[in-house]
């Protein structure tokens, strides 16, 4: 992943009070997120982890779609690629049914990110030549290739009927399961749910910080220049092909990380039987929905989008038990997933119609209303 | 050799249906520069109305209702949502249609539940033989219907006032408006016609002969194959839509036989990728030129 280059001191706006307030708000949010495992039970932590998967994936997608202006419907493919790579790299050696390399899970996670990034890079020659909708449909091809790969490469994916279990995550020998040293914090035992929460939170924060750095630095500027006008960007000395390929690879890397997290979350890698599944078109569209709802190109917006799109079905499912919703069974009943599909479908329409900048613009407008006069030009 | 001929004939039959769908994409794209991601839901919507009205109206009546309602849904989308967002660019509107697609598709799939009705009662599952080749009636009817509709469309496009207006608008939107062409009317009819074509297509897709499955989420995913058809032909070329549709049909039929059924879905997209790498705007599409 590209770190922001250290060429000269980056121009930063002066530390205005509003900026300090914003930094304080982010820190407060982080503290709350760190404290939550002490108060929530495992089911809610699981739901929160799912939102964080969405956040990581959506941040990656917003970079390529919003910042670099390349429509990608391939995100589900990179999830599958990352998930498979993690499972294969960390899988046990000597299993005659499936391939495994028996690597350390932490290393495998890095490997999954690298594999997804390389696959994204391999698609770059195509991505570089195409624009807009043509690229969108071309990238859809990857989802279909992923479907076929999942069905046919059973030694890697375990096949559509059974799938295969990923190695439980551990870092430098410390297991993220209920095993290992018993830890407790303020009387709360830190077991699998809590440990995974902290792992996912760490990954999400890293993903967020790196993306913000990229967006604010030279890399982000080159992406936006290419998005706004390729010819003009080329004239100004931006290598258009490199910028496009870079954006695609970075976004794929994020997709791969989200995929590895998905496999860990489900505790199984199970490729889809049809194009509507865990790694299907619907997932690509759900990630696109997060990015659109959040406001194309906005990294914090992607977080909020993920909260809505990935969070809603989880939260509804948890609440429905208490409220007696979705109690019906059989044909034509509403499910949490269905309801949230309606909600995010409607949200996309409303955003495009009334606030093309998404929730990010809405948020910016609201904060601007509170502090007069406006400080941004 | 007979198998090969057989596959090509089957592929053409399927391809005719893809051509109808791809033509819908292309008409909308030419008139508005919007790619309609909701095309699959128009297909499902038309099919669903056939199912609902079939008992009361019989097959012919229900099919007409289905076709017309798919057209009207297209019209409605354009009038209610797209025409009101004139400030948004074409790409955002394409994203908007994704939102529409999610809602309509999920609702219809929910209503269908586990019942997956077949639509092609009039001709379905009565294959007949012709000189060593087995022909599916669905494919034959589809070929004839598609040929008639596409010719009719092409004649209208070439000679009617609507066609002239449409071509003028596709050429240069502002100039056309200045010359007195009512752009909203052209746009609205484009969506109507695309919807009608989708309504016709579903009668063939949700049959035993075509997909082996009734109206379902699978119908929507088959309609997705019209995407590569439109793209590989070139999004702004009507002839390209027809060629693209036939290519997709044949590629699917051949790859399902000679490689594997699972592979056939990806094969279509692979062929499209290859075409795009060589010609980034499709076989017949207009090349985009940049002037600085």
XYZ file of C-alpha atoms in Angstrom:
669
model
C 0.000 0.000 0.000
C 1.211 3.460 -0.808
C 2.200 5.508 2.159
C 2.033 9.236 1.585
C 5.423 10.220 0.199
C 7.559 12.422 2.357
C 8.488 14.860 -0.397
C 8.855 18.137 1.449
C 6.593 19.058 4.321
C 2.968 18.537 3.388
C 0.968 21.709 3.467
C -1.393 21.484 6.370
C -4.003 24.039 7.298
C -3.216 25.946 10.481
C -4.475 24.314 13.623
C -7.770 26.139 13.860
C -10.065 25.487 16.844
C -12.474 23.617 14.567
C -9.667 21.270 13.589
C -8.797 20.570 17.196
C -12.443 19.861 17.928
C -12.520 17.431 15.049
C -9.386 15.629 16.213
C -10.824 15.429 19.699
C -14.050 13.974 18.308
C -12.127 11.248 16.433
C -10.162 10.432 19.591
C -13.353 10.289 21.650
C -14.880 7.932 19.108
C -11.803 5.736 19.304
C -11.974 5.633 23.099
C -15.644 4.642 22.939
C -14.862 1.899 20.432
C -12.052 0.645 22.663
C -14.341 0.564 25.672
C -17.351 -1.052 23.994
C -16.235 -4.695 24.463
C -16.419 -4.120 28.203
C -20.121 -3.376 27.961
C -21.535 -5.238 24.956
C -22.212 -8.949 24.826
C -20.731 -11.235 22.204
C -23.636 -10.966 19.710
C -23.330 -7.196 19.509
C -19.564 -7.420 19.229
C -20.032 -9.817 16.328
C -22.380 -7.315 14.659
C -19.832 -4.567 15.226
C -17.103 -6.667 13.656
C -19.270 -7.106 10.568
C -19.613 -3.342 10.259
C -15.834 -3.023 10.507
C -15.412 -5.491 7.630
C -17.708 -3.249 5.619
C -15.726 -0.198 6.676
C -12.408 -1.617 5.475
C -13.884 -2.715 2.146
C -15.770 0.527 1.623
C -12.697 2.659 2.337
C -10.870 0.781 -0.395
C -13.716 1.141 -2.851
C -14.186 4.831 -2.187
C -10.535 5.409 -3.108
C -10.896 3.890 -6.551
C -14.452 5.015 -7.336
C -14.574 8.397 -5.662
C -10.960 9.566 -5.661
C -9.694 8.031 -8.891
C -13.054 8.106 -10.649
C -13.002 4.500 -11.827
C -16.241 2.599 -11.447
C -15.500 -0.827 -10.024
C -18.032 -3.585 -9.522
C -15.307 -6.097 -8.804
C -15.022 -5.651 -5.055
C -16.707 -8.976 -4.259
C -14.038 -10.724 -6.327
C -11.253 -9.210 -4.257
C -13.046 -10.241 -1.068
C -13.054 -13.817 -2.346
C -9.428 -13.545 -3.431
C -8.313 -12.218 -0.043
C -10.352 -14.746 1.880
C -9.047 -17.621 -0.195
C -5.461 -16.400 0.032
C -5.638 -16.160 3.815
C -7.181 -19.610 4.124
C -4.705 -21.234 1.756
C -1.612 -19.547 3.212
C -2.545 -20.319 6.796
C -4.088 -23.709 6.051
C -2.526 -26.903 7.434
C 0.023 -28.662 5.239
C -0.428 -32.291 4.386
C -4.196 -32.261 3.955
C -4.741 -34.325 0.819
C -8.059 -32.672 -0.002
C -7.019 -29.036 0.101
C -3.803 -27.073 -0.323
C -2.327 -25.321 2.673
C 1.011 -23.664 3.382
C 0.854 -23.662 7.144
C 2.106 -20.097 7.465
C 1.668 -17.954 10.542
C -1.858 -16.409 10.483
C -0.523 -12.871 10.869
C 1.784 -13.407 7.926
C -1.077 -14.978 5.974
C -3.192 -11.889 6.530
C -0.424 -9.766 4.995
C -0.168 -12.352 2.229
C -3.897 -12.079 1.537
C -3.581 -8.320 1.161
C -0.600 -8.748 -1.149
C -2.307 -11.376 -3.307
C -5.399 -9.194 -3.728
C -3.237 -6.193 -4.591
C -1.335 -8.195 -7.199
C -4.583 -9.402 -8.744
C -5.778 -5.797 -8.867
C -2.509 -4.855 -10.527
C -2.953 -7.680 -13.034
C -6.294 -6.164 -14.003
C -4.668 -2.747 -14.416
C -3.943 -3.065 -18.150
C -7.683 -3.473 -18.695
C -8.639 -0.848 -16.128
C -6.210 1.624 -17.645
C -7.763 1.411 -21.091
C -11.390 1.685 -20.066
C -13.462 4.437 -18.609
C -16.685 4.873 -16.689
C -19.423 2.385 -17.380
C -17.241 0.290 -19.692
C -14.864 -0.282 -16.808
C -17.774 -1.000 -14.454
C -19.097 -3.815 -16.594
C -15.589 -5.065 -17.383
C -14.868 -5.313 -13.666
C -18.118 -7.223 -13.234
C -16.391 -9.904 -15.290
C -14.063 -10.511 -12.343
C -17.018 -11.378 -10.107
C -18.118 -14.029 -12.587
C -14.565 -15.342 -12.902
C -14.434 -15.478 -9.108
C -17.650 -17.492 -9.076
C -16.173 -19.968 -11.516
C -12.886 -20.099 -9.608
C -14.722 -20.810 -6.372
C -16.636 -23.636 -7.999
C -13.770 -25.255 -9.842
C -10.631 -24.692 -7.745
C -11.752 -26.953 -4.941
C -8.196 -27.661 -3.725
C -7.964 -23.978 -2.835
C -11.487 -22.987 -1.858
C -12.836 -26.247 -0.516
C -15.654 -26.259 -3.038
C -19.131 -24.811 -2.917
C -20.720 -27.602 -0.914
C -18.499 -27.736 2.136
C -16.040 -24.894 1.889
C -13.105 -25.050 4.269
C -12.313 -23.677 7.669
C -9.655 -20.958 7.951
C -6.961 -21.180 10.559
C -7.973 -19.251 13.683
C -6.126 -15.971 13.854
C -3.180 -15.506 16.135
C -0.483 -12.913 16.355
C 3.056 -13.817 17.503
C 1.587 -16.913 19.105
C -1.185 -15.074 20.914
C -4.486 -16.721 19.936
C -7.602 -14.702 19.125
C -9.817 -17.467 20.420
C -11.035 -18.535 23.842
C -7.795 -20.429 24.352
C -4.478 -19.171 25.540
C -3.777 -16.918 28.512
C -6.898 -15.823 30.376
C -7.036 -12.034 30.390
C -9.583 -9.866 32.008
C -10.033 -6.137 31.967
C -12.028 -4.386 34.700
C -13.531 -7.740 35.563
C -14.564 -8.498 31.994
C -12.899 -11.586 30.527
C -11.331 -10.822 27.168
C -12.244 -13.863 25.136
C -12.678 -14.539 21.437
C -15.389 -11.949 20.738
C -13.472 -9.207 22.520
C -10.117 -10.178 21.059
C -11.505 -10.244 17.513
C -13.150 -6.886 18.118
C -9.796 -5.344 19.010
C -8.119 -7.014 16.040
C -10.781 -5.730 13.634
C -10.681 -2.299 15.230
C -6.914 -2.156 14.782
C -7.235 -3.158 11.121
C -10.012 -0.627 10.530
C -8.055 2.190 12.142
C -4.966 1.296 10.104
C -7.045 1.169 6.924
C -8.583 4.525 7.763
C -5.336 6.285 8.616
C -3.514 4.994 5.540
C -6.408 5.957 3.253
C -6.610 9.456 4.703
C -2.896 9.837 4.289
C -3.103 8.727 0.687
C -6.026 11.030 -0.065
C -4.323 14.054 1.468
C -0.947 13.391 -0.049
C 0.521 13.425 -3.514
C -1.015 10.092 -4.432
C -4.524 11.353 -3.782
C -3.867 14.503 -5.785
C -2.757 12.477 -8.780
C -5.856 10.275 -8.479
C -8.159 13.280 -8.422
C -6.351 14.894 -11.318
C -6.881 11.749 -13.393
C -10.510 11.586 -12.300
C -11.219 15.162 -13.300
C -9.466 15.156 -16.641
C -7.073 12.519 -17.900
C -5.594 14.679 -20.622
C -5.010 17.595 -18.286
C -3.489 15.290 -15.693
C -1.105 13.870 -18.284
C -0.089 17.367 -19.344
C 0.653 18.232 -15.730
C 3.028 15.280 -15.522
C 0.831 12.709 -13.833
C 1.321 9.240 -15.238
C -2.304 8.411 -15.955
C -1.813 4.682 -16.340
C 0.236 4.466 -13.165
C -2.271 6.468 -11.154
C -5.157 4.331 -12.386
C -3.316 1.060 -11.803
C -2.201 2.245 -8.371
C -5.713 3.190 -7.322
C -7.063 -0.125 -8.522
C -4.346 -2.099 -6.728
C -4.768 -0.191 -3.456
C -8.507 -0.673 -3.538
C -8.041 -4.380 -4.281
C -5.695 -4.684 -1.328
C -8.400 -3.243 0.914
C -10.900 -5.647 -0.638
C -8.516 -8.523 0.082
C -8.151 -7.488 3.708
C -11.939 -7.222 4.049
C -12.187 -10.678 2.480
C -9.754 -12.210 4.960
C -11.754 -10.554 7.750
C -14.970 -11.968 6.253
C -13.566 -15.486 6.312
C -12.459 -15.047 9.923
C -15.864 -13.618 10.829
C -17.843 -16.484 9.317
C -15.129 -18.900 10.470
C -15.512 -20.590 7.099
C -14.475 -19.952 3.513
C -17.417 -21.001 1.380
C -17.454 -20.006 -2.279
C -20.825 -19.187 -3.810
C -23.009 -21.529 -5.783
C -24.701 -18.723 -7.680
C -23.771 -15.156 -8.518
C -25.790 -13.973 -5.530
C -23.909 -14.967 -2.428
C -21.189 -13.949 -0.006
C -18.930 -12.930 -2.892
C -21.561 -12.183 -5.552
C -22.860 -9.238 -7.498
C -25.123 -8.241 -4.639
C -22.048 -7.787 -2.445
C -20.297 -5.656 -5.049
C -23.432 -3.532 -5.197
C -23.721 -3.351 -1.424
C -20.163 -1.984 -1.225
C -20.933 0.472 -3.999
C -23.997 1.502 -2.004
C -21.843 2.234 1.063
C -19.587 4.416 -1.024
C -22.422 6.307 -2.724
C -24.388 6.829 0.489
C -21.288 8.034 2.284
C -20.378 10.407 -0.500
C -18.075 9.327 -3.323
C -14.459 9.734 -2.347
C -14.965 10.571 1.294
C -13.141 8.206 3.644
C -15.218 9.047 6.763
C -18.317 8.857 4.538
C -17.389 5.293 3.612
C -17.334 4.459 7.335
C -20.876 5.761 7.796
C -22.033 4.000 4.631
C -20.626 0.722 5.948
C -22.387 1.330 9.249
C -25.712 1.613 7.427
C -25.366 -1.087 4.776
C -23.545 -3.771 6.762
C -24.841 -2.689 10.149
C -28.550 -2.547 9.487
C -29.181 -6.256 8.843
C -27.103 -7.156 11.897
C -28.832 -4.704 14.183
C -32.284 -5.591 12.872
C -31.573 -9.273 13.392
C -30.473 -8.658 16.963
C -33.414 -6.417 17.788
C -36.000 -8.531 16.028
C -35.616 -11.255 18.627
C -36.590 -8.767 21.321
C -39.321 -7.002 19.386
C -40.882 -10.013 17.725
C -40.290 -8.664 14.225
C -39.596 -10.940 11.289
C -41.281 -13.700 13.234
C -43.058 -15.085 10.173
C -41.521 -17.892 8.222
C -42.010 -19.282 4.753
C -42.704 -17.415 1.546
C -42.673 -13.686 1.172
C -41.750 -12.747 4.709
C -39.525 -9.816 5.452
C -36.062 -10.619 6.641
C -33.487 -8.247 8.123
C -31.406 -8.596 4.973
C -34.396 -7.772 2.774
C -35.367 -4.739 4.835
C -31.858 -3.383 4.758
C -31.708 -3.930 0.991
C -34.796 -1.762 0.674
C -33.271 0.845 2.926
C -29.981 1.109 1.112
C -31.636 0.944 -2.293
C -33.796 3.886 -1.287
C -30.807 5.626 0.264
C -28.903 5.442 -3.035
C -31.845 6.992 -4.882
C -32.293 9.760 -2.322
C -28.591 10.554 -2.243
C -28.322 10.869 -6.028
C -31.519 12.927 -6.225
C -31.020 15.303 -3.341
C -27.452 15.238 -2.076
C -25.030 13.931 -4.695
C -22.178 14.482 -2.263
C -23.656 11.890 0.061
C -23.623 11.938 3.832
C -20.146 13.465 3.784
C -21.457 16.673 2.225
C -24.446 16.612 4.512
C -22.158 16.311 7.520
C -19.880 19.070 6.255
C -22.880 21.307 5.715
C -24.232 20.643 9.176
C -20.950 21.346 10.937
C -20.570 24.486 8.868
C -23.982 25.697 9.955
C -22.923 25.493 13.555
C -19.793 27.520 13.242
C -20.129 30.834 11.505
C -18.473 32.166 9.448
C -17.510 29.283 7.113
C -13.790 28.700 7.202
C -13.475 26.646 4.015
C -13.515 28.439 0.666
C -20.568 -31.357 -36.770
C -24.233 -31.759 -36.014
C -23.639 -30.931 -32.367
C -21.839 -27.804 -33.424
C -24.635 -26.721 -35.752
C -27.123 -27.502 -33.053
C -25.215 -25.363 -30.560
C -24.954 -22.464 -32.964
C -28.695 -22.608 -33.636
C -29.454 -22.735 -29.912
C -26.999 -19.925 -29.337
C -28.677 -17.784 -31.961
C -32.062 -18.411 -30.344
C -30.767 -17.289 -26.963
C -28.788 -14.531 -28.583
C -31.940 -13.075 -30.113
C -33.318 -12.573 -26.614
C -30.057 -11.013 -25.421
C -30.200 -8.751 -28.457
C -33.632 -7.479 -27.398
C -32.289 -6.664 -23.947
C -29.072 -5.157 -25.244
C -31.034 -3.019 -27.661
C -32.920 -1.654 -24.653
C -29.634 -0.627 -22.991
C -28.422 0.971 -26.176
C -31.616 2.962 -26.830
C -31.533 4.400 -23.325
C -27.825 5.096 -23.559
C -28.170 6.852 -26.910
C -30.995 9.071 -25.722
C -29.678 9.916 -22.258
C -26.116 8.604 -21.893
C -27.362 6.735 -18.844
C -26.604 3.064 -18.418
C -29.666 1.426 -17.008
C -28.612 -0.966 -14.267
C -32.306 -1.494 -13.494
C -32.882 -3.366 -16.749
C -32.951 -6.714 -14.972
C -35.683 -5.475 -12.671
C -37.772 -4.295 -15.637
C -37.483 -7.847 -16.942
C -38.596 -9.299 -13.606
C -41.418 -6.789 -13.255
C -42.906 -7.646 -16.651
C -42.645 -11.344 -15.889
C -44.246 -10.921 -12.510
C -47.288 -9.176 -13.967
C -47.687 -11.994 -16.464
C -47.794 -14.409 -13.551
C -50.280 -12.318 -11.606
C -52.740 -11.707 -14.439
C -52.427 -15.063 -16.194
C -55.371 -16.752 -14.489
C -57.725 -13.911 -15.285
C -56.594 -12.975 -18.775
C -55.120 -16.079 -20.300
C -51.626 -16.307 -21.764
C -52.008 -13.749 -24.561
C -53.706 -11.125 -22.433
C -51.312 -11.601 -19.555
C -48.290 -11.375 -21.847
C -49.553 -8.103 -23.271
C -50.105 -6.782 -19.755
C -46.609 -7.884 -18.798
C -44.973 -6.240 -21.796
C -46.878 -2.989 -21.385
C -46.261 -2.789 -17.656
C -42.524 -3.319 -18.086
C -42.619 -0.441 -20.579
C -44.620 1.713 -18.194
C -42.252 0.995 -15.329
C -39.405 2.183 -17.537
C -41.361 5.303 -18.398
C -42.221 5.882 -14.763
C -38.591 5.606 -13.679
C -37.597 8.171 -16.238
C -40.431 10.591 -15.453
C -40.346 10.297 -11.663
C -36.668 9.936 -10.913
C -34.323 10.647 -13.788
C -36.033 13.618 -15.388
C -36.103 15.336 -12.016
C -32.415 15.158 -11.446
C -31.190 17.222 -14.336
C -28.287 18.482 -12.285
C -26.831 15.008 -11.851
C -24.440 13.645 -14.460
C -25.057 10.439 -16.385
C -22.803 8.363 -14.161
C -24.658 9.323 -10.978
C -27.926 8.475 -12.688
C -26.531 5.046 -13.557
C -25.839 4.621 -9.846
C -29.392 5.726 -9.099
C -30.737 2.951 -11.292
C -28.745 0.503 -9.152
C -30.812 1.659 -6.180
C -34.026 1.139 -8.159
C -32.853 -2.282 -9.236
C -32.128 -3.424 -5.690
C -35.586 -2.415 -4.471
C -37.669 -3.753 -7.373
C -35.749 -7.018 -7.622
C -35.801 -7.769 -3.909
C -39.527 -7.059 -3.693
C -40.424 -9.254 -6.671
C -38.179 -12.088 -5.532
C -39.826 -11.827 -2.110
C -43.295 -11.965 -3.683
C -42.363 -14.940 -5.826
C -41.063 -16.829 -2.814
C -40.429 -20.428 -3.762
C -42.884 -20.505 -6.654
C -40.923 -20.234 -9.874
C -43.546 -20.048 -12.630
C -42.747 -20.722 -16.269
C -43.995 -18.122 -18.715
C -43.748 -19.562 -22.206
C -46.888 -21.721 -22.160
C -47.609 -20.993 -25.781
C -44.539 -22.722 -27.174
C -42.499 -24.124 -24.347
C -40.898 -27.550 -24.274
C -42.115 -28.827 -27.624
C -38.882 -29.411 -29.511
C -38.999 -30.608 -33.084
C -36.398 -32.010 -35.406
C -35.171 -30.573 -38.647
C -32.552 -32.467 -40.634
C -30.736 -33.943 -37.649
C -30.981 -30.807 -35.521
C -33.353 -30.512 -32.602
C -34.884 -27.095 -32.414
C -36.510 -25.589 -29.389
C -39.653 -23.737 -30.204
C -38.807 -21.023 -27.688
C -35.634 -20.283 -29.618
C -37.427 -20.235 -32.960
C -40.192 -17.963 -31.754
C -37.610 -15.760 -30.064
C -35.625 -15.472 -33.292
C -38.696 -14.527 -35.325
C -40.031 -12.077 -32.739
C -36.631 -10.480 -32.272
C -36.115 -10.188 -36.027
C -39.501 -8.510 -36.470
C -39.080 -6.151 -33.505
C -35.515 -5.198 -34.350
C -36.407 -4.526 -37.983
C -39.393 -2.459 -36.893
C -37.212 -0.520 -34.499
C -34.554 0.013 -37.134
C -37.119 1.288 -39.670
C -38.630 3.631 -37.087
C -35.171 4.794 -36.099
C -34.278 5.494 -39.704
C -37.479 6.953 -41.124
C -39.945 8.126 -38.464
C -39.939 11.558 -36.888
C -39.202 9.929 -33.573
C -36.151 8.246 -35.058
C -34.857 11.480 -36.500
C -35.377 13.235 -33.163
C -33.645 10.408 -31.377
C -30.653 10.439 -33.695
C -30.419 14.192 -33.473
C -30.411 14.021 -29.713
C -27.838 11.253 -29.678
C -25.633 13.393 -31.912
C -25.801 16.584 -29.884
C -28.269 17.122 -27.113
C -28.098 20.891 -26.964
C -28.185 21.489 -30.670
C -31.179 19.173 -30.966
C -33.005 21.098 -28.261
C -32.204 24.379 -30.003
C -33.632 22.993 -33.248
C -36.925 22.374 -31.503
C -36.647 18.728 -30.583
C -38.414 18.012 -27.331
C -35.689 16.203 -25.528
C -37.904 15.076 -22.650
C -40.243 13.350 -25.076
C -37.391 11.537 -26.819
C -35.944 10.458 -23.497
C -39.290 9.241 -22.185
C -40.020 7.161 -25.274
C -36.542 5.671 -25.162
C -37.223 4.346 -21.673
C -40.683 3.176 -22.703
C -39.351 1.255 -25.692
C -36.521 -0.274 -23.661
C -39.035 -1.424 -21.060
C -41.304 -2.933 -23.723
C -38.364 -4.889 -25.160
C -37.493 -6.134 -21.678
C -41.108 -7.215 -21.230
C -40.939 -9.221 -24.455
C -37.607 -10.761 -23.505
C -38.813 -12.145 -20.193
C -41.455 -14.236 -21.937
C -38.588 -16.199 -23.442
C -36.155 -16.129 -20.510
C -38.443 -17.659 -17.899
C -39.072 -20.828 -19.847
C -38.071 -24.458 -19.738
C -36.241 -24.212 -23.051
C -34.264 -21.101 -22.342
C -32.998 -21.381 -18.798
C -34.654 -24.503 -17.476
C -35.930 -22.345 -14.641
C -39.012 -20.229 -14.139
C -39.242 -16.624 -13.133
C -36.758 -16.106 -10.304
C -33.655 -14.268 -9.251
C -31.969 -16.319 -11.936
C -34.011 -14.451 -14.559
C -32.443 -11.258 -13.314
C -28.967 -12.710 -13.574
C -29.642 -13.941 -17.113
C -30.692 -10.424 -17.992
C -27.278 -9.348 -16.712
C -25.707 -11.203 -19.641
C -27.200 -8.501 -21.837
C -24.670 -6.161 -20.241
C -21.654 -7.725 -21.893
C -23.739 -7.993 -25.064
C -24.376 -4.254 -25.158
C -20.825 -3.408 -24.092
C -19.019 -5.638 -26.542
C -21.182 -4.385 -29.380
C -20.577 -0.792 -28.325
C -22.970 1.012 -26.000
C -24.076 3.564 -28.544
C -24.563 1.280 -31.528
C -27.901 -0.374 -32.273
C -26.304 -2.736 -34.766
C -23.715 -3.517 -32.107
C -26.469 -4.522 -29.682
C -27.784 -7.089 -32.134
C -24.337 -8.464 -32.956
C -23.379 -8.417 -29.269
C -26.523 -10.303 -28.331
C -25.891 -13.018 -30.894
C -22.211 -13.313 -29.935
C -23.148 -13.711 -26.270
C -25.747 -16.349 -27.099
C -23.344 -18.384 -29.204
C -20.407 -18.042 -26.805
C -22.600 -19.212 -23.962
C -23.934 -22.205 -25.871
C -20.501 -23.309 -27.138
C -18.671 -22.876 -23.838
C -21.407 -24.680 -21.905
C -20.988 -27.666 -24.210
C -17.241 -27.726 -24.797
C -15.940 -26.479 -21.455
C -18.528 -26.662 -18.674
C -21.865 -25.207 -17.746
C -20.343 -23.345 -14.787
C -17.810 -21.745 -17.077
C -20.346 -20.461 -19.614
C -21.358 -17.459 -17.495
C -17.758 -16.305 -17.147
C -16.957 -17.143 -20.774
C -19.327 -14.417 -21.937
C -17.583 -11.880 -19.735
C -14.141 -13.118 -20.792
C -14.971 -12.617 -24.463
C -16.208 -9.154 -23.597
C -12.927 -8.376 -21.781
C -10.894 -9.492 -24.776
C -12.969 -7.317 -27.112
C -12.637 -4.355 -24.749
C -8.875 -4.671 -24.484
C -8.602 -4.527 -28.264
C -11.380 -1.986 -28.799
C -12.131 -0.023 -25.629
C -15.527 1.195 -26.866
C -16.763 -2.098 -28.201
C -16.934 -3.447 -31.752
C -19.166 -0.769 -33.226
C -19.038 1.911 -30.543
C -17.955 5.458 -31.234
C -14.452 6.166 -30.032
C -14.216 8.832 -27.449
C -11.801 11.551 -28.474
C -10.226 13.942 -26.088
C -9.464 17.461 -27.087
C -7.388 19.659 -24.925
